[in-house]
Amino acid sequence: MTEEEMYATYKGVYLPKVVHSSESLKYYEEFSFRPDDILIVTYPKSGTTWMQEIVPLIMSQGDPELVDTVPNWDRVPWLEETRACNLNLDQRPSPRVFITHFQYNMMSTGFFKVKPRVIYVMRNPRDVFTSYFHFSGMASYLVTPGTQTEFLHKFLDGKAIFGSWFDHVKGWMSAAEQQHIMYISYEEMILDLEASVTRIAQFLDTPLDSEMKRKIAERCVFKNMKKNKMSNYSLVPSEFMDPNVSEFLRKGKGYCRRLEESSNCSRGGLL
Ligand code: PPS
């Protein structure tokens, strides 16, 4: 099937109709943020699932109950997905944690008014592309990617779901609310996860002792997180996501050579 058949266009970008209904987009537009909400923002394949594990563990001071019992999509839900309408998010206690793949210029009036805290995660576009290519082959609600070259053209032209990586990163990097936004890269987390946990905990005003930081980082490294069935997408029926085509937690590698050479490394200063 084609993009026209499987996707709706919302604010200029493609969204898969199966997971984004007009009702859910209206829900998103009218969503009431609280100032102490935490909103994780990612372009797809940039570290979304990883943050859905790390942030709840930081907020719970390392208590694994939530990440062991609630699937990542309900634990830290996407505000723009159909599921969000049925999760009674207005009744969740503060501080609530949400996620969105939306570009900066797609954010709602409520977001700009309330200015909740944002953690923006970015990843090297070469690895995003590769991850996106494999994901498009395994997820039945996405248009099959074709060859790598065909998918590369779609990726570069912003014809993949959620639009262009370049627009996404540019928009959020030049956001007006910089004092409410923490920027972090997937590569920074690959290089030193414990230091990343420390930085995120500081941003969230959640003090953790060194042992707790070490434990959270240990739990969230790829090989360990991959075992958590609440986070590895093994609970999703295979007609929706087929692990025989590609696993969701596929390789978990980042291109870090330039970061290692860079003095900006600890600030996640490179894309
Ligand atoms: S999605 O569909 O947007 O929610 O996908 P997202 O979670 O953003 O990205 C999936 C990629 O993130 C990798 N991943 C991890 N890498 C390192 N460590 C941990 N713990 C981790 N968890 C998820 C996942 O493997 C996907 O990358 P690739 O390159 O495909 O392996």
Coordinates of C-alpha atoms and ligand atoms in Angstrom, one line a residue:
M1 CA 0.0 0.0 0.0
T2 CA 1.1 3.6 -0.6
E3 CA 1.6 6.6 1.7
E4 CA -1.7 8.1 0.5
E5 CA -3.5 4.9 1.5
M6 CA -1.9 4.3 4.9
Y7 CA -1.0 7.8 6.1
A8 CA -2.9 10.9 7.0
T9 CA -1.2 14.3 6.5
Y10 CA -1.2 16.4 9.7
K11 CA 0.5 19.8 9.7
G12 CA 2.4 18.8 6.7
V13 CA 3.8 15.5 7.8
Y14 CA 2.7 11.9 7.3
L15 CA 1.2 10.0 10.3
P16 CA 0.0 6.4 10.2
K17 CA -3.8 6.3 10.3
V18 CA -3.9 3.2 12.4
V19 CA -2.3 4.8 15.5
H20 CA -3.3 8.5 15.0
S21 CA -7.0 9.1 14.7
S22 CA -8.6 12.5 14.1
E23 CA -10.0 12.0 17.7
S24 CA -6.5 11.5 19.1
L25 CA -5.1 14.5 17.3
K26 CA -7.9 16.7 18.7
Y27 CA -7.2 15.2 22.1
Y28 CA -3.5 16.2 21.7
E29 CA -4.4 19.7 20.6
E30 CA -6.6 20.3 23.6
F31 CA -4.4 18.5 26.1
S32 CA -3.9 20.4 29.4
F33 CA -0.2 20.4 30.4
R34 CA 1.0 21.1 33.9
P35 CA 4.2 23.1 34.6
D36 CA 5.8 20.1 36.2
D37 CA 5.0 17.7 33.4
I38 CA 8.0 16.1 31.7
L39 CA 7.8 15.8 28.0
I40 CA 10.3 13.6 26.2
V41 CA 10.6 14.6 22.5
T42 CA 12.3 12.5 19.8
Y43 CA 12.4 12.0 16.1
P44 CA 11.5 8.3 15.6
K45 CA 14.3 5.9 16.2
S46 CA 16.4 8.3 18.2
G47 CA 16.1 6.9 21.7
T48 CA 12.4 7.0 22.6
T49 CA 12.1 3.6 24.2
W50 CA 15.4 4.1 26.0
M51 CA 14.1 7.3 27.6
Q52 CA 10.8 5.6 28.5
E53 CA 13.0 3.3 30.7
I54 CA 15.5 5.8 32.1
V55 CA 13.2 8.6 33.1
P56 CA 10.7 6.5 35.1
L57 CA 13.6 4.8 36.9
I58 CA 15.0 8.2 37.8
M59 CA 11.6 9.5 39.0
S60 CA 11.1 6.4 41.2
Q61 CA 14.6 6.7 42.7
G62 CA 15.5 3.4 41.0
D63 CA 12.4 1.4 42.0
P64 CA 11.8 -0.9 39.1
E65 CA 8.2 -1.8 39.7
L66 CA 6.7 0.5 37.0
V67 CA 9.2 -0.5 34.3
D68 CA 8.7 -4.2 35.2
T69 CA 4.9 -4.1 35.1
V70 CA 3.7 -1.5 32.7
P71 CA 4.5 -1.5 29.0
N72 CA 6.5 1.5 27.8
W73 CA 3.7 2.8 25.6
D74 CA 1.4 3.2 28.7
R75 CA 4.1 4.0 31.2
V76 CA 5.3 7.0 29.2
P77 CA 2.5 7.4 26.5
W78 CA 2.7 9.3 23.2
L79 CA 0.3 12.2 23.5
E80 CA -0.6 12.1 19.8
E81 CA -1.5 8.4 19.7
T82 CA -5.0 7.0 19.9
R83 CA -4.2 5.2 23.1
A84 CA -3.6 8.5 25.0
C85 CA -7.4 9.3 24.8
N86 CA -8.2 6.2 27.0
L87 CA -5.5 6.4 29.6
N88 CA -7.1 9.1 31.9
L89 CA -3.9 11.1 31.8
D90 CA -5.6 14.0 33.5
Q91 CA -5.9 11.8 36.6
R92 CA -2.2 10.8 36.8
P93 CA -0.3 12.3 39.7
S94 CA 2.4 14.9 39.1
P95 CA 5.0 14.8 37.8
R96 CA 3.6 13.1 34.7
V97 CA 5.9 11.9 32.0
F98 CA 4.8 11.9 28.3
I99 CA 6.5 11.5 25.0
T100 CA 5.9 13.0 21.5
H101 CA 7.5 12.6 18.1
F102 CA 6.1 16.0 17.0
Q103 CA 8.2 18.7 15.5
Y104 CA 8.5 22.0 17.4
N105 CA 6.1 23.8 15.1
M106 CA 3.5 21.1 15.6
M107 CA 3.2 21.7 19.4
S108 CA -0.1 22.8 20.8
T109 CA -1.1 26.2 22.1
G110 CA -1.2 24.6 25.6
F111 CA 2.4 23.5 25.4
F112 CA 3.6 27.0 24.5
K113 CA 1.5 28.5 27.3
V114 CA 2.5 26.2 30.1
K115 CA 6.1 25.4 29.0
P116 CA 6.5 22.0 30.7
R117 CA 10.1 20.6 31.0
V118 CA 11.3 19.0 27.8
I119 CA 14.0 16.4 27.3
Y120 CA 15.0 16.4 23.6
V121 CA 16.9 13.3 22.4
M122 CA 18.6 13.4 19.1
R123 CA 20.6 10.7 17.2
N124 CA 23.0 10.7 14.3
P125 CA 20.8 10.7 11.2
R126 CA 22.7 7.8 9.5
D127 CA 21.8 5.5 12.4
V128 CA 18.3 6.9 12.6
F129 CA 17.9 6.1 8.9
T130 CA 19.2 2.5 9.2
S131 CA 17.0 1.9 12.3
Y132 CA 14.0 3.5 10.5
F133 CA 14.6 1.3 7.4
H134 CA 14.5 -1.9 9.4
F135 CA 11.5 -0.7 11.5
S136 CA 9.5 0.1 8.4
G137 CA 10.0 -3.4 7.2
M138 CA 8.8 -5.0 10.5
A139 CA 5.8 -2.7 11.4
S140 CA 2.7 -3.5 9.4
Y141 CA 1.2 0.0 9.9
L142 CA 4.0 1.6 7.9
V143 CA 4.5 1.6 4.2
T144 CA 7.1 -1.0 3.2
P145 CA 10.4 0.8 2.7
G146 CA 11.5 -0.7 -0.6
T147 CA 15.2 -0.7 -1.2
Q148 CA 17.6 1.3 1.1
T149 CA 18.0 3.8 -1.8
E150 CA 14.3 4.2 -2.2
F151 CA 13.8 4.7 1.5
L152 CA 16.8 7.1 1.7
H153 CA 15.0 9.4 -0.8
K154 CA 11.9 9.3 1.3
F155 CA 13.9 10.0 4.5
L156 CA 15.8 12.9 3.0
D157 CA 12.6 14.3 1.5
G158 CA 10.7 14.2 4.8
K159 CA 8.3 11.6 3.4
A160 CA 8.8 9.2 6.3
I161 CA 6.3 9.4 9.2
F162 CA 6.8 12.5 11.4
G163 CA 8.5 14.3 8.5
S164 CA 12.1 15.4 8.0
W165 CA 14.8 14.6 10.6
F166 CA 16.5 17.9 9.6
D167 CA 13.3 20.0 10.3
H168 CA 12.8 18.1 13.5
V169 CA 16.2 18.7 14.9
K170 CA 16.5 22.3 13.6
G171 CA 13.1 23.2 15.0
W172 CA 13.7 21.9 18.5
M173 CA 17.4 23.1 18.6
S174 CA 16.1 26.7 18.0
A175 CA 13.1 26.5 20.3
A176 CA 12.4 29.6 22.3
E177 CA 11.9 27.9 25.6
Q178 CA 15.6 26.9 26.0
Q179 CA 15.6 27.2 29.8
H180 CA 13.0 24.5 30.0
I181 CA 14.7 22.1 27.6
M182 CA 17.5 19.6 28.1
Y183 CA 19.2 18.4 25.0
I184 CA 20.9 15.0 25.0
S185 CA 22.1 12.7 22.2
Y186 CA 21.8 9.0 21.8
E187 CA 25.6 8.9 21.2
E188 CA 26.3 10.6 24.6
M189 CA 24.2 8.0 26.3
I190 CA 26.1 5.2 24.5
L191 CA 29.4 6.7 25.5
D192 CA 28.6 7.1 29.2
L193 CA 25.2 6.1 30.3
E194 CA 25.9 6.8 34.0
A195 CA 26.9 10.3 33.3
S196 CA 23.8 10.8 31.2
V197 CA 21.6 9.5 34.0
T198 CA 23.3 12.0 36.3
R199 CA 22.6 14.8 33.9
I200 CA 19.0 13.8 33.4
A201 CA 18.4 13.4 37.1
Q202 CA 19.9 16.9 37.7
F203 CA 17.6 18.4 35.1
L204 CA 14.6 16.7 36.8
D205 CA 15.7 17.9 40.2
T206 CA 15.9 14.3 41.4
P207 CA 19.0 13.7 43.5
L208 CA 20.3 10.1 43.2
D209 CA 23.3 8.7 45.1
S210 CA 26.2 7.2 43.0
E211 CA 25.1 3.6 43.6
M212 CA 21.6 4.3 42.4
K213 CA 22.9 6.0 39.2
R214 CA 25.1 3.0 38.6
K215 CA 22.2 0.6 39.0
I216 CA 19.9 2.6 36.7
A217 CA 22.6 2.8 34.0
E218 CA 23.3 -0.9 34.4
R219 CA 19.7 -1.8 34.0
C220 CA 19.3 0.4 30.9
V221 CA 22.3 -0.8 28.9
F222 CA 21.1 -2.4 25.7
K223 CA 21.7 -6.0 26.6
N224 CA 19.9 -5.7 29.9
M225 CA 17.0 -3.5 28.7
K226 CA 16.4 -5.9 25.8
K227 CA 15.4 -8.6 28.3
N228 CA 12.5 -6.5 29.7
K229 CA 9.4 -7.7 28.0
M230 CA 7.6 -4.5 29.1
S231 CA 10.1 -2.5 26.9
N232 CA 11.2 -4.8 24.1
Y233 CA 7.9 -4.8 22.2
S234 CA 7.7 -8.6 22.4
L235 CA 4.1 -8.1 23.8
V236 CA 3.0 -6.6 20.5
P237 CA 1.3 -9.2 18.2
S238 CA 3.5 -10.2 15.3
E239 CA 0.9 -9.2 12.7
F240 CA 1.6 -5.6 13.9
M241 CA 5.3 -5.8 14.5
D242 CA 7.1 -8.9 13.1
P243 CA 10.3 -9.7 15.1
N244 CA 11.2 -12.3 12.4
V245 CA 11.7 -9.4 10.0
S246 CA 13.6 -7.3 12.5
E247 CA 13.7 -7.0 16.2
F248 CA 12.6 -3.6 17.7
L249 CA 15.7 -3.4 19.9
R250 CA 17.9 -4.4 17.0
K251 CA 21.5 -3.4 17.5
G252 CA 21.6 -0.4 19.8
K253 CA 24.8 1.1 18.4
G254 CA 25.8 4.7 18.0
Y255 CA 28.3 6.4 15.8
C256 CA 30.6 7.9 18.4
R257 CA 33.9 8.5 16.8
R258 CA 33.5 12.2 16.4
L259 CA 32.0 12.6 19.9
E260 CA 35.0 10.8 21.4
E261 CA 37.3 13.3 19.7
S262 CA 35.2 16.3 20.7
S263 CA 35.6 18.3 23.8
N264 CA 31.8 18.9 23.6
C265 CA 31.2 15.3 24.4
S266 CA 30.0 15.7 28.0
R267 CA 27.5 18.3 26.9
G268 CA 26.3 16.2 24.0
G269 CA 27.3 19.0 21.7
L270 CA 27.4 17.2 18.4
L271 CA 24.6 15.6 16.5
Ligands
PPS1 S1 10.6 4.5 18.2 O1 9.9 3.6 17.2 O2 10.6 5.9 17.7 O3 9.9 4.5 19.5 O4 12.0 4.0 18.3 P1 13.2 4.5 19.3 O5 13.0 3.8 20.6 O6 13.3 5.9 19.3 O7 14.5 3.9 18.6 C1 14.8 2.5 18.5 C2 16.3 2.4 18.5 O8 16.8 2.7 19.8 C3 17.6 1.5 20.2 N1 17.5 1.3 21.6 C4 18.6 1.3 22.4 N2 19.9 1.6 22.1 C5 20.8 1.5 23.1 N3 20.5 1.1 24.4 C6 19.2 0.9 24.7 N4 18.9 0.6 26.0 C7 18.2 1.0 23.7 N5 16.9 0.9 23.7 C8 16.5 1.1 22.4 C9 16.9 0.4 19.4 O9 17.8 -0.7 19.4 C10 16.7 1.1 18.1 O10 18.0 1.3 17.4 P2 18.6 0.2 16.4 O11 19.8 0.9 15.7 O12 17.5 -0.1 15.4 O13 19.0 -1.0 17.2

